[in-house]
Short mmCIF file of C-alpha atoms in Angstrom, two decimals:
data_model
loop_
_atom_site.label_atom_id
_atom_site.label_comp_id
_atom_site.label_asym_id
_atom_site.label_seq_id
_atom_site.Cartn_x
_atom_site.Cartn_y
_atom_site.Cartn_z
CA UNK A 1 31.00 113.70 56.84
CA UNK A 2 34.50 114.57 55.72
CA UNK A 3 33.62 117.59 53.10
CA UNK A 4 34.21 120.52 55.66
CA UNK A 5 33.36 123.98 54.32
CA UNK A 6 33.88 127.52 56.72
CA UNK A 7 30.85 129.86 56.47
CA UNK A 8 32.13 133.29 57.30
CA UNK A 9 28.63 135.68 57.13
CA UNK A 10 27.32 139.25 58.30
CA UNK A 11 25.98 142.44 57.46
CA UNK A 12 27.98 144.24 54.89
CA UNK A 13 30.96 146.63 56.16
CA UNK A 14 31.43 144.07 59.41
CA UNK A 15 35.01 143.04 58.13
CA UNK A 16 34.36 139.74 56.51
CA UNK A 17 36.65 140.26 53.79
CA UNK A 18 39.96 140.69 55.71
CA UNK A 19 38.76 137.80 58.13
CA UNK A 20 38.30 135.64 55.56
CA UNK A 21 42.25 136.00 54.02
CA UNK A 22 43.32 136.05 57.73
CA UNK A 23 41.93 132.40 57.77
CA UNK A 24 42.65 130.77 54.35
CA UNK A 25 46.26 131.44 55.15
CA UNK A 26 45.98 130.33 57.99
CA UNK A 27 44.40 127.40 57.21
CA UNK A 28 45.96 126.83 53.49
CA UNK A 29 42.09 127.91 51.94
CA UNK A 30 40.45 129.20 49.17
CA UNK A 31 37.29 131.96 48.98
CA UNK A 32 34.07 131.06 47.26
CA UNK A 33 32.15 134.63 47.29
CA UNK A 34 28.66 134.39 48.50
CA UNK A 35 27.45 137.58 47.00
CA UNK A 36 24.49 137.80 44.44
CA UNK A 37 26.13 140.95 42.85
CA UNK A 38 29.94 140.60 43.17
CA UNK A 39 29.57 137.49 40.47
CA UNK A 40 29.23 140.81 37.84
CA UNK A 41 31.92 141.90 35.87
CA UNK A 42 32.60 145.87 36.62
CA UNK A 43 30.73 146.01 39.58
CA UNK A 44 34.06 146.53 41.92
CA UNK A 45 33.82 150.09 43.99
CA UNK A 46 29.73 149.48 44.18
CA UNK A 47 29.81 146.19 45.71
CA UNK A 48 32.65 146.54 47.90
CA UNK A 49 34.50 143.79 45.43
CA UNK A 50 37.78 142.72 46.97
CA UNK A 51 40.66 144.09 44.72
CA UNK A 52 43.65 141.61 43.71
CA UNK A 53 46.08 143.43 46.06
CA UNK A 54 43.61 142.61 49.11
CA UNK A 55 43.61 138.82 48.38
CA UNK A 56 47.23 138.37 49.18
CA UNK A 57 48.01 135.23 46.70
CA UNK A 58 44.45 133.63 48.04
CA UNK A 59 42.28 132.28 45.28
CA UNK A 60 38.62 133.60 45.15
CA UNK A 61 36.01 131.70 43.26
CA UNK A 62 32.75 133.13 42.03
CA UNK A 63 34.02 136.70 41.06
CA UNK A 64 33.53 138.21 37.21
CA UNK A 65 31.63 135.43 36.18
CA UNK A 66 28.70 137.29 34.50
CA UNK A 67 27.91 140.13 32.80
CA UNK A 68 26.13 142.88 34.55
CA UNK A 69 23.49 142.86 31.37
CA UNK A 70 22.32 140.07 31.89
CA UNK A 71 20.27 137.96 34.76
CA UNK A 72 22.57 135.63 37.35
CA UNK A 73 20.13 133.25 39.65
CA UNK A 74 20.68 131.48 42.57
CA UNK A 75 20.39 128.41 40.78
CA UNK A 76 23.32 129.93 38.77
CA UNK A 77 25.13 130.46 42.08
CA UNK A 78 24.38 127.18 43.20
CA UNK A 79 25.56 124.97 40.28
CA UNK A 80 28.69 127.33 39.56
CA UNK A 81 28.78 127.14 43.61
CA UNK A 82 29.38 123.37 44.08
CA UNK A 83 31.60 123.20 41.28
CA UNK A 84 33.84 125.14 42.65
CA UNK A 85 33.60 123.67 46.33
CA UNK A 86 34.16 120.04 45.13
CA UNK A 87 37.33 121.58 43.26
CA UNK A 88 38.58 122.79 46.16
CA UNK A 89 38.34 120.24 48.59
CA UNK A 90 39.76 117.44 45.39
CA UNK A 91 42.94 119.86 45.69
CA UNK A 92 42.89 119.67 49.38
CA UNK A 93 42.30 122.62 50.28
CA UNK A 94 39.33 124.26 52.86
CA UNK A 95 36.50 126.56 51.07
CA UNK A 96 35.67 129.05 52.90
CA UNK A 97 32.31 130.73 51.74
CA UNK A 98 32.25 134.56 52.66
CA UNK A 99 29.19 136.78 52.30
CA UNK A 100 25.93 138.29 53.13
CA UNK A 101 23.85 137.38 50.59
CA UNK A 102 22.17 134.98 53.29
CA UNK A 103 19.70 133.11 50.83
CA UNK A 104 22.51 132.40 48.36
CA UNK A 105 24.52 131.14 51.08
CA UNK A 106 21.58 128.87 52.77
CA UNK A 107 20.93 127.25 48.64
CA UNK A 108 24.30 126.62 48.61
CA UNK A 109 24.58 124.99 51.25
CA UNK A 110 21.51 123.13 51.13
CA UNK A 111 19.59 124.46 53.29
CA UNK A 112 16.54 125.80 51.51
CA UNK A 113 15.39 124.46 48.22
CA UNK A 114 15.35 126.13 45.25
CA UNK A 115 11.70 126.11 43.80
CA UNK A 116 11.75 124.56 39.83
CA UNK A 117 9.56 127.42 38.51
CA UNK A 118 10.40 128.26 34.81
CA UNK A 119 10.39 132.03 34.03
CA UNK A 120 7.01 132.95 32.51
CA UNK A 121 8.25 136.05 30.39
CA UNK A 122 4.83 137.09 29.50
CA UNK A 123 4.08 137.29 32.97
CA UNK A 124 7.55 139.47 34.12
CA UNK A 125 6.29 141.82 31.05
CA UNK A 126 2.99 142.50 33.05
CA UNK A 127 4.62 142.61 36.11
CA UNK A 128 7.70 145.11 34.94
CA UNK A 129 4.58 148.01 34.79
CA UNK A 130 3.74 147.33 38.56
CA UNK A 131 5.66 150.05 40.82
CA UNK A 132 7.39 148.77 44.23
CA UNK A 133 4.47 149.38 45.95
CA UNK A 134 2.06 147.24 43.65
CA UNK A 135 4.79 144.52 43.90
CA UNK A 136 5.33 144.25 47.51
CA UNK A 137 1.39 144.63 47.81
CA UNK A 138 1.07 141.57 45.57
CA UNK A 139 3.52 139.02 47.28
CA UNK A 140 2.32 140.04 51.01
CA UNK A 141 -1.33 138.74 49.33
CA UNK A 142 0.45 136.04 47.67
CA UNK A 143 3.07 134.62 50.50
CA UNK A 144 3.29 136.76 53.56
CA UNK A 145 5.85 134.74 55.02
CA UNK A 146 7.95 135.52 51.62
CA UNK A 147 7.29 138.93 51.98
CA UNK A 148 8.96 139.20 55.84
CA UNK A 149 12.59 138.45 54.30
CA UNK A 150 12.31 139.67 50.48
CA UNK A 151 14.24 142.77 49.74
CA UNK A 152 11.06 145.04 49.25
CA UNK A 153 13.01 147.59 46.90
CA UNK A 154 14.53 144.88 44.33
CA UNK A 155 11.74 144.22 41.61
CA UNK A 156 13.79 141.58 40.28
CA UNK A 157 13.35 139.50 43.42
CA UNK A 158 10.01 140.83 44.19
CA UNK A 159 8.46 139.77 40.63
CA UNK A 160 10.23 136.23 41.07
CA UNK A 161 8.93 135.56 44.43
CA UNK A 162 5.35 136.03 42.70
CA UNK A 163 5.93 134.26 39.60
CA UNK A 164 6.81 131.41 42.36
CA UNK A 165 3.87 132.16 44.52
CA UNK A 166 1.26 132.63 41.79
CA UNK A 167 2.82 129.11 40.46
CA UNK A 168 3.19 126.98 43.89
CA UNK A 169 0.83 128.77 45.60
CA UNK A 170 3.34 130.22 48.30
CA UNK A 171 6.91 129.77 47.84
CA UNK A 172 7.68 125.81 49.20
CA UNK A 173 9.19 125.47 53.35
CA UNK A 174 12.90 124.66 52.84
CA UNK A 175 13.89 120.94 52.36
CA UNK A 176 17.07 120.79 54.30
CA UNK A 177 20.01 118.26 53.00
CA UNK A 178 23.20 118.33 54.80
CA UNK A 179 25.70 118.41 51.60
CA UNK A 180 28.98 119.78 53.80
CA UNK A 181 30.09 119.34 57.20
CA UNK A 182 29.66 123.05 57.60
CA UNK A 183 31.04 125.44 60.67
CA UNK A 184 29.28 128.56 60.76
CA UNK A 185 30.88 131.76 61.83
CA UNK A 186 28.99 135.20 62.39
CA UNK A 187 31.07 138.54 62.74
CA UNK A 188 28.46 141.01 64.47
CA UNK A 189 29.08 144.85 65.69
CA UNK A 190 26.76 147.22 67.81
CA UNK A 191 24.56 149.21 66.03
CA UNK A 192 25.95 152.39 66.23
CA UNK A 193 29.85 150.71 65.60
CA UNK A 194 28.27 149.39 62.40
CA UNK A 195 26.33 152.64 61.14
CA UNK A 196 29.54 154.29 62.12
CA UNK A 197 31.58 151.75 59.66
CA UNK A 198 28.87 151.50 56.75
CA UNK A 199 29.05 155.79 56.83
CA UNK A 200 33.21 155.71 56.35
CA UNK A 201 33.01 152.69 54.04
CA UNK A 202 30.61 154.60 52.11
CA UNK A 203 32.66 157.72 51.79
CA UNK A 204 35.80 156.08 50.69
CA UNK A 205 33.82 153.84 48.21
CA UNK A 206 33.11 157.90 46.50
CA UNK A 207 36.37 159.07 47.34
CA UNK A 208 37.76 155.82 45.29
CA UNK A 209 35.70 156.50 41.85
CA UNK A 210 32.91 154.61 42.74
CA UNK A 211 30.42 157.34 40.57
CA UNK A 212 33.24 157.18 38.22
CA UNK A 213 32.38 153.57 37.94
CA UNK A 214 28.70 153.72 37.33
CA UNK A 215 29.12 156.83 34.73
CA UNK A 216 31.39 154.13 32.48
CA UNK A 217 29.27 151.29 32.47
CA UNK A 218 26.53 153.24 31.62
CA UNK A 219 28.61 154.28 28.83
CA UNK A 220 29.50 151.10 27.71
CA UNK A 221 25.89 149.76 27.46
CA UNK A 222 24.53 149.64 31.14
CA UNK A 223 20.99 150.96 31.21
CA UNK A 224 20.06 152.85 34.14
CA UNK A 225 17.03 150.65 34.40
CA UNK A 226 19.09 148.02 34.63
CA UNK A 227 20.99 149.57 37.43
CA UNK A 228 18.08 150.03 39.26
CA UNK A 229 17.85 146.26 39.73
CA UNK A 230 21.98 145.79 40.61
CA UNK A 231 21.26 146.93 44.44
CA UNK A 232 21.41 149.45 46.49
CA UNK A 233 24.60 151.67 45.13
CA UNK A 234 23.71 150.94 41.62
CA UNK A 235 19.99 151.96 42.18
CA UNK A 236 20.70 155.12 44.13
CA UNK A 237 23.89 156.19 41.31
CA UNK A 238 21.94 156.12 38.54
CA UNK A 239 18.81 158.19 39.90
CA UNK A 240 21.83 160.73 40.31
CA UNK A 241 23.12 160.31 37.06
CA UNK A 242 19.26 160.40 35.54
CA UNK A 243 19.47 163.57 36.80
CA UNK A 244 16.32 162.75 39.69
CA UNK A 245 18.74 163.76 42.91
CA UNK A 246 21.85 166.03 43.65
CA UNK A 247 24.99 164.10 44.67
CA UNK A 248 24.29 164.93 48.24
CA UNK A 249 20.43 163.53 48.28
CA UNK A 250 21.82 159.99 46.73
CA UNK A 251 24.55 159.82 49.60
CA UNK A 252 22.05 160.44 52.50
CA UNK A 253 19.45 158.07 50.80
CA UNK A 254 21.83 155.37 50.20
CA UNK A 255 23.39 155.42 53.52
CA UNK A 256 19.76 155.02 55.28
CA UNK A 257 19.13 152.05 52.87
CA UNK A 258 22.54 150.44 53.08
CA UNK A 259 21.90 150.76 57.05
CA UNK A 260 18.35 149.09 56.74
CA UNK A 261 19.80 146.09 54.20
CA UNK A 262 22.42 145.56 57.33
CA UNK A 263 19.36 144.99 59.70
CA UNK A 264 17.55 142.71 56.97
CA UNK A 265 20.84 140.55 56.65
CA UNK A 266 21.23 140.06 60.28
CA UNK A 267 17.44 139.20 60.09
CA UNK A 268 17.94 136.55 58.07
CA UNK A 269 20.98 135.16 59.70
CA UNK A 270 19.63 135.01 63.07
CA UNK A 271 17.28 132.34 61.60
CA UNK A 272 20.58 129.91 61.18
CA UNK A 273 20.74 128.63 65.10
CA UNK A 274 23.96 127.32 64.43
CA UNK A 275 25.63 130.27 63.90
CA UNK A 276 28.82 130.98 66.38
CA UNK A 277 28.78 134.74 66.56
CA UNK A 278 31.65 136.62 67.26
CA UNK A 279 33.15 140.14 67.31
CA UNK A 280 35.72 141.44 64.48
CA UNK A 281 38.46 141.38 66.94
CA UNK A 282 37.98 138.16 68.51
CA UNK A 283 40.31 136.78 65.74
CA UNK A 284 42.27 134.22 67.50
CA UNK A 285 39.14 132.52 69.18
CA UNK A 286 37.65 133.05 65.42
CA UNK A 287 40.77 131.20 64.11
CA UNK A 288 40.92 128.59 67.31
CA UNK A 289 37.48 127.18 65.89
CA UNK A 290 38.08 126.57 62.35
CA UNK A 291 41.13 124.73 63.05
CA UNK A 292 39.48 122.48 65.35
CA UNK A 293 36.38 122.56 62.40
CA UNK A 294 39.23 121.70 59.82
CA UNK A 295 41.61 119.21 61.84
CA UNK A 296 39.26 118.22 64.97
CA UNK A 297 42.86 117.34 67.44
CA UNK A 298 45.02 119.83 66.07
CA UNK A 299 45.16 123.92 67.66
CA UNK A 300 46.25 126.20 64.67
CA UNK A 301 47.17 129.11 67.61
CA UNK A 302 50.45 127.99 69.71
#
């Protein structure tokens, strides 16, 4: 199979981003984000969005493709996904998928199947009343093997996952189909190293106008309810902004959570057994196999 892609994955703050330019120059590539919230206009200093000065000429794919009112599904991802792989390797050039949304990454790729349930809006109504406790109650009765990996505070996901379950029964075992020669690379940190990162990253996120961020699109027509369901930063900012916790109170929350989603990520990427993991700084052996991935009998390090 000639279509080689480069997976670059990990828990958020574990330096994907500037690994990922490192090797499209290197290997004359182009960026396909693999992150479910990053594909939302205006969502920049919340989702850690790379800025235009950090891409350094490279092309990313996937970015500002939606608005942040409305509802973008893997099977969104996935079709606007491909597309963009199969441009990039006509053009000759390598994608390299980066993120840690793992599930996005595994449809993309194949991997898992994406269940053809039709949204049953009379059903979401009931279900938008249920709290995060009825919800994750309801898909541990419904699929407990769902409920091991689902992100327990996102009621979008949560009431999805049931619509699925209550439809199929349980949500269907993966079909795998190998669509890309695919080389997998993992960047992984010690605990502490990582809590230690995801604490300064956090900071200079706030320092950077990242509040700033949420107040305007809130202004500009972003509910806070809405919010809620945009992920961790989103979710904790506007319970500030609602007024329900000091400044202080969302930064220690969020922190613990952002630490948590880490440990779910790596969870769910420990599942892929043909992950090559790797440390941050282990660059040149990082770079050494996705130029023998890309061009089998030619070293890109001399």
């Amino acid at each position: 199979m000639e279509r080689k892609v480069i997976v670059i994955a990990g828990p958020t703050a574990a330096g994907k981003t500037g690994l990922s330019i490192e090797i499209a120059k290197t290997l004359g590539g182009e960026i396909v984000s693999a992150d479910s919230r990053q594909v939302y206009r205006g969502l920049n200093l919340g989702t850690g969005k790379i800025t235009p000065q950090e891409m350094e000429g490279i092309p990313h794919h996937l970015l500002d493709v939606a608005d942040p009112k409305d509802t973008f599904s893997a099977s969104d991802f996935v079709r606007l996904g491909r597309g963009a792989i199969d441009d990039i390797l006509k053009r000759g050039k390598v994608p390299i998928i980066v993120g840690g949304t793992g599930f996005y990454i595994d449809a993309l790729l194949g991997s898992i199947s994406l269940p053809e349930v039709p949204a049953d809006p009379a059903f979401r109504f009931q279900l938008s009343g249920f709290s995060l406790e009825e919800l994750n109650a309801k898909i541990k009765k419904l699929d407990p093997e769902k409920a091991k990996t689902i992100d327990t505070k996102n009621p979008v996901r949560l009431i999805r996952a049931i619509e699925i379950a209550r439809a199929l029964g349980a949500v269907p075992p993966s079909a795998p189909e190998k669509i890309y020669d695919t080389l997998f690379i993992g960047l992984t940190l010690p605990q502490e190293e990582l809590k230690t990162r995801i604490h300064t990253r956090l900071l200079g996120r706030v320092e950077e106008g990242m509040l700033e961020e949420a107040k305007s699109l809130h202004a500009k027509g972003l509910s806070f309810e809405r919010m809620e369901e945009l992920g961790l930063e989103y979710r904790y900012m506007a319970r500030h902004l609602n007024g329900d916790m000091t400044q202080g109170e969302m930064l220690e929350s969020l922190e613990k959570e952002i630490v948590q989603y880490a440990k779910r990520q790596i969870t769910w990427l420990k599942r892929n057994k043909d992950i090559h993991w790797f440390r941050p700084e282990q660059k040149e052996e990082i770079l050494l196999m996705c130029g023998e991935h890309v061009t089998p009998s030619v070293s890109t390090i001399s």
